[in-house]
PDB file of C-alpha atoms in Angstrom:
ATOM      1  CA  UNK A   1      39.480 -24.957 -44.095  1.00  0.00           C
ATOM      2  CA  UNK A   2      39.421 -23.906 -40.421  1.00  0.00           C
ATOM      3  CA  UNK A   3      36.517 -22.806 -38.711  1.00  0.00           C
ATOM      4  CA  UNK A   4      36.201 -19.042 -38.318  1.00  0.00           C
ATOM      5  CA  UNK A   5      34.134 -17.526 -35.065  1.00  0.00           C
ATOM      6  CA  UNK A   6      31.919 -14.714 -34.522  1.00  0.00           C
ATOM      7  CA  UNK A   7      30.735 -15.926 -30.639  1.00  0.00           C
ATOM      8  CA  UNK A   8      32.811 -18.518 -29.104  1.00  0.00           C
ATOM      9  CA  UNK A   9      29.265 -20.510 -29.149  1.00  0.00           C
ATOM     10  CA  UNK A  10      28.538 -20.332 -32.756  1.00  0.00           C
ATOM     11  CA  UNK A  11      31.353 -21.823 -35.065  1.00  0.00           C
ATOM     12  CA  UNK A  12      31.595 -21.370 -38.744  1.00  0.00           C
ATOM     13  CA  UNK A  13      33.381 -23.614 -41.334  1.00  0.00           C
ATOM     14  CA  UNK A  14      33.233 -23.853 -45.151  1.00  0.00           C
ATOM     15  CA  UNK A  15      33.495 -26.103 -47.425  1.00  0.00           C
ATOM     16  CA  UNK A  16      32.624 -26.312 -51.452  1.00  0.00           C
ATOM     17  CA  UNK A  17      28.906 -26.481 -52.477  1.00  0.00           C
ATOM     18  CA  UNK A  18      27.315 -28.906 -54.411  1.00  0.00           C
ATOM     19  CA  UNK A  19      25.023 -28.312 -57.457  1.00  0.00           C
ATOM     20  CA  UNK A  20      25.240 -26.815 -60.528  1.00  0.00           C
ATOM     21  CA  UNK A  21      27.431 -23.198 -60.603  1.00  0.00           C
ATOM     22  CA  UNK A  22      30.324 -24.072 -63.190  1.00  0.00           C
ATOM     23  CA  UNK A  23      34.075 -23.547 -62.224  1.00  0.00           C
ATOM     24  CA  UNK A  24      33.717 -21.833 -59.466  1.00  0.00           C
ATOM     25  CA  UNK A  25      31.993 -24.577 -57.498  1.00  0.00           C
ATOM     26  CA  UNK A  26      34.760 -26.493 -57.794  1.00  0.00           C
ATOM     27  CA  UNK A  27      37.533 -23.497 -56.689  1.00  0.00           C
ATOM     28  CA  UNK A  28      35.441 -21.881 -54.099  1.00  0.00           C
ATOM     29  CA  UNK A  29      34.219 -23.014 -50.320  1.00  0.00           C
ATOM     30  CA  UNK A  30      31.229 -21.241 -50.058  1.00  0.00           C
ATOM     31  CA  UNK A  31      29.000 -23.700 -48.466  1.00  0.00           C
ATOM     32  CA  UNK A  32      28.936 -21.693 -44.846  1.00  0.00           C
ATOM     33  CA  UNK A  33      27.678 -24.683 -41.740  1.00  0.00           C
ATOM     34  CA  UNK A  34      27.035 -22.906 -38.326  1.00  0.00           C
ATOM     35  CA  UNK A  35      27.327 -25.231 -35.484  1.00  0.00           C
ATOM     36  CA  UNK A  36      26.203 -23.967 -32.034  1.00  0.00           C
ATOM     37  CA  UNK A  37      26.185 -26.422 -28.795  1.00  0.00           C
ATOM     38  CA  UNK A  38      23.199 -26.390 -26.974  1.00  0.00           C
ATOM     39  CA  UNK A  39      24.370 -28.358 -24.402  1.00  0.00           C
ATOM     40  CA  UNK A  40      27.497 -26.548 -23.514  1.00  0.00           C
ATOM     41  CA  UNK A  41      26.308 -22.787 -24.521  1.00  0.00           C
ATOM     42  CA  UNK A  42      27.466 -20.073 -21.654  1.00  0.00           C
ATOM     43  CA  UNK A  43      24.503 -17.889 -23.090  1.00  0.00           C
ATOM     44  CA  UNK A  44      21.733 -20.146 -22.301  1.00  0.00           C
ATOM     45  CA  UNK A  45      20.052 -20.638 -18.947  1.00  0.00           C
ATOM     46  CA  UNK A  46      19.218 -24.178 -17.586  1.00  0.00           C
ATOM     47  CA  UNK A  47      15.720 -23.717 -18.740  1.00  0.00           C
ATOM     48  CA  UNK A  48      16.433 -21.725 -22.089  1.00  0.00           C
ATOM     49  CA  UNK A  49      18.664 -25.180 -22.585  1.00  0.00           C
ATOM     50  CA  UNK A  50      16.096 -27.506 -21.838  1.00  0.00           C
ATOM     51  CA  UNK A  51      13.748 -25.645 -23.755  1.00  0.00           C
ATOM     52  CA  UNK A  52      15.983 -25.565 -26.728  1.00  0.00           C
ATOM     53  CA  UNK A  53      16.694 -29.281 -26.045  1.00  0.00           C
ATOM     54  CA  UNK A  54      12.601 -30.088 -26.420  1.00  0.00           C
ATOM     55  CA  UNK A  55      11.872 -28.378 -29.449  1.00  0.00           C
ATOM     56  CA  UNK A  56      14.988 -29.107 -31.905  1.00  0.00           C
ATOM     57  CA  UNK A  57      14.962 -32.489 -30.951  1.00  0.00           C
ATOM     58  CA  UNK A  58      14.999 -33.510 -34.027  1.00  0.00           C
ATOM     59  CA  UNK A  59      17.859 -30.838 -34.964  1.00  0.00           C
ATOM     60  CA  UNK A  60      20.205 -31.713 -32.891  1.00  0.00           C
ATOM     61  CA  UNK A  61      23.426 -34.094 -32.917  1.00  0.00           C
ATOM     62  CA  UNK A  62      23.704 -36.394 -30.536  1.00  0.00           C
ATOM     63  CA  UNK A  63      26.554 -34.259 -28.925  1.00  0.00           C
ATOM     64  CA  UNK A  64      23.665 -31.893 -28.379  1.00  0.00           C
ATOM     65  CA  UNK A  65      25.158 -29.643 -31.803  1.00  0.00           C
ATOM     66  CA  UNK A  66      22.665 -27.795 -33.856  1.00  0.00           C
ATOM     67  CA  UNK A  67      24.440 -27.828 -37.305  1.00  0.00           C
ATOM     68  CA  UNK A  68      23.139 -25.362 -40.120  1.00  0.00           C
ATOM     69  CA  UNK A  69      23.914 -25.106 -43.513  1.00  0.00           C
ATOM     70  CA  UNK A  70      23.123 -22.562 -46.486  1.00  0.00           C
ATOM     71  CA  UNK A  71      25.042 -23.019 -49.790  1.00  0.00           C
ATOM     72  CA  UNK A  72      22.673 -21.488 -52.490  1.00  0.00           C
ATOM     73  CA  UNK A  73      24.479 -17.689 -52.654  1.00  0.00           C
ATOM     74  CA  UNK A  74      27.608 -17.327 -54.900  1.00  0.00           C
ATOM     75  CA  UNK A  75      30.304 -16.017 -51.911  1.00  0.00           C
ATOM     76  CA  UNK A  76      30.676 -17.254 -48.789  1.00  0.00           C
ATOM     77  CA  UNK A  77      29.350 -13.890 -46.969  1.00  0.00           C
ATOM     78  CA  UNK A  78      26.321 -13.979 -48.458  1.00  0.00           C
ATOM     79  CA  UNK A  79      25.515 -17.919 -48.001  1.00  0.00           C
ATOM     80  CA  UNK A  80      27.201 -16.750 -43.857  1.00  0.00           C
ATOM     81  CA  UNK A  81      24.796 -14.697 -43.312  1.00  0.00           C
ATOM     82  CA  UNK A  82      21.823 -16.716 -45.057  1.00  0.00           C
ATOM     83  CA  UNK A  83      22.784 -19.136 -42.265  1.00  0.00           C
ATOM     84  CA  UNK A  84      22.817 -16.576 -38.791  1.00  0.00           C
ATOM     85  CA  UNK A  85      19.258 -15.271 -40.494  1.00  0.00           C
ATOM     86  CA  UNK A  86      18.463 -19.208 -40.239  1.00  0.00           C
ATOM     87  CA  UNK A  87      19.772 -19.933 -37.041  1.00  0.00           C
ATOM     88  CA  UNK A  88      17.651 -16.775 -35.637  1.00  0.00           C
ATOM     89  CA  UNK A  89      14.700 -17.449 -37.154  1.00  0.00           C
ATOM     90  CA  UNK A  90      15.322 -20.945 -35.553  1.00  0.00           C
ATOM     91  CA  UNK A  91      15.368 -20.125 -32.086  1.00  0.00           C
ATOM     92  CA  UNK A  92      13.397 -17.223 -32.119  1.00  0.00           C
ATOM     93  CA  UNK A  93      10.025 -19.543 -32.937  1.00  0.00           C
ATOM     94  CA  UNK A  94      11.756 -21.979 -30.053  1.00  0.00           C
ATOM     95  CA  UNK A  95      11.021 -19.418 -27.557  1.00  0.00           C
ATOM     96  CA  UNK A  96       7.835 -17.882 -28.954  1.00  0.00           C
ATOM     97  CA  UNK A  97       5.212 -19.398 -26.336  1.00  0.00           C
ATOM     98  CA  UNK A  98       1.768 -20.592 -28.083  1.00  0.00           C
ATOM     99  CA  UNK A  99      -1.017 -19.400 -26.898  1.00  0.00           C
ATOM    100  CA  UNK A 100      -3.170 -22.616 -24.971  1.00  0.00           C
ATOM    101  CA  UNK A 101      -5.867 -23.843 -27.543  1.00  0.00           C
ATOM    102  CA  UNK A 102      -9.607 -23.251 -26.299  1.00  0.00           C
ATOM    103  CA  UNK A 103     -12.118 -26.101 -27.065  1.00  0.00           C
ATOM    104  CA  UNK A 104     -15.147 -24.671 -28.891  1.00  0.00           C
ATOM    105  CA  UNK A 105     -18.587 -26.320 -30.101  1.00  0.00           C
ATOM    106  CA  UNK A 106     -19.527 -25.962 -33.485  1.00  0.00           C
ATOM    107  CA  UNK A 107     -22.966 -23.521 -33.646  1.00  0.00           C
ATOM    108  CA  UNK A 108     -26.302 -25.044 -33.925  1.00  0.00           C
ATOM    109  CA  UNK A 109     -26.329 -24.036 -37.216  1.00  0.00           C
ATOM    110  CA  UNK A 110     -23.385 -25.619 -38.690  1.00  0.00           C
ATOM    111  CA  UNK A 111     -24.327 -28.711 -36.844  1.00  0.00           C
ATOM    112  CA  UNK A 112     -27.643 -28.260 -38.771  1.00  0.00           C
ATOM    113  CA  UNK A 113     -25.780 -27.658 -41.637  1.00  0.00           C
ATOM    114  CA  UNK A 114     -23.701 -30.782 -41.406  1.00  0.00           C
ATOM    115  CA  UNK A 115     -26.488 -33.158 -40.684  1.00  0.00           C
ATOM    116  CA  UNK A 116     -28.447 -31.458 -43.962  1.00  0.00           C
ATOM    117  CA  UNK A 117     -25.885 -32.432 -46.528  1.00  0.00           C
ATOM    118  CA  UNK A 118     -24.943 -35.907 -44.562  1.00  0.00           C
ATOM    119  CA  UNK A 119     -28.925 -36.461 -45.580  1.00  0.00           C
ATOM    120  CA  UNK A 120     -28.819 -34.933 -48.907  1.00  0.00           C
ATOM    121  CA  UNK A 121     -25.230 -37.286 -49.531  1.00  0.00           C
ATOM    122  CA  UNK A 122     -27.439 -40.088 -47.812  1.00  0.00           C
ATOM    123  CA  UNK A 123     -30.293 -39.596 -50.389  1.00  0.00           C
ATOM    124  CA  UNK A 124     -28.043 -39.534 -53.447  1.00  0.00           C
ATOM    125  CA  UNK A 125     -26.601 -42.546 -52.168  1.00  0.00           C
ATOM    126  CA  UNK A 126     -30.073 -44.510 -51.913  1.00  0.00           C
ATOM    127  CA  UNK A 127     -31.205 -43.078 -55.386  1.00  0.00           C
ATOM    128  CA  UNK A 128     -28.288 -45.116 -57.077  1.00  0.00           C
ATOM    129  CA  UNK A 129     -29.599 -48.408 -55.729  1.00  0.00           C
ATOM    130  CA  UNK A 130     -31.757 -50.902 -57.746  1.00  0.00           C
ATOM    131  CA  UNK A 131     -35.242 -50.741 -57.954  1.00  0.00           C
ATOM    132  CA  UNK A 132     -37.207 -53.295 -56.498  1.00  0.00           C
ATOM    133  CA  UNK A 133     -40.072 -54.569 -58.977  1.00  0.00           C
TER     134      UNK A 133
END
């Protein structure tokens, strides 16, 4: 089936689901696959790209293609748009920036905690041993 296009960067095609569904998996393309290049994307910005690039590394083609796929709904509208709220999702936690991790000591009194039960675990330990006559 050919490809149908909503942005000139994102391209949809279609094709039939697998699975279970009865007759009408076997009539019916409904298995939507989004495919948007990364590397050659006139929306992104060099760093945007690179950014992109770095966190869907494991996403990504090796033409630099992220390829999506939904094919749990019945029609292919519904399973279409299961894949653009995918693809959002996607790059919208790409972008999100985390917040740098602080190093923190634990309080006095969990560390007073921790050596308490490593002593109590310590003691159970030693009262499973044989006795000595």
């Amino acid at each position: 089936m050919n490809p149908t296009t909503l942005h000139p960067d994102l391209r949809f095609q279609f094709a039939r689901s697998g699975g279970a569904g009865g007759q009408n998996v076997n009539k019916v393309a409904t298995k939507a696959e989004l495919r948007f290049s990364v590397r050659d994307s006139a929306l992104l910005t060099d760093e945007e790209r690179a950014t992109l690039t770095e966190k869907l590394a494991n996403k990504l083609t090796t033409e630099g293609e992220l390829v999506l796929t939904h094919q749990t709904e019945r029609t292919q509208l519904a399973n279409k748009e299961k894949v653009i709220k995918k693809f959002d999702r996607l790059i919208a936690r790409s972008f999100e920036v985390q917040k740098p991790r602080r190093a923190t000591k634990p309080s006095k009194a969990a560390q007073a905690e921790r050596m308490d039960t490593k002593k109590r675990r310590g003691d159970v330990k030693a009262s499973r041993r044989r006795v000595e006559e």
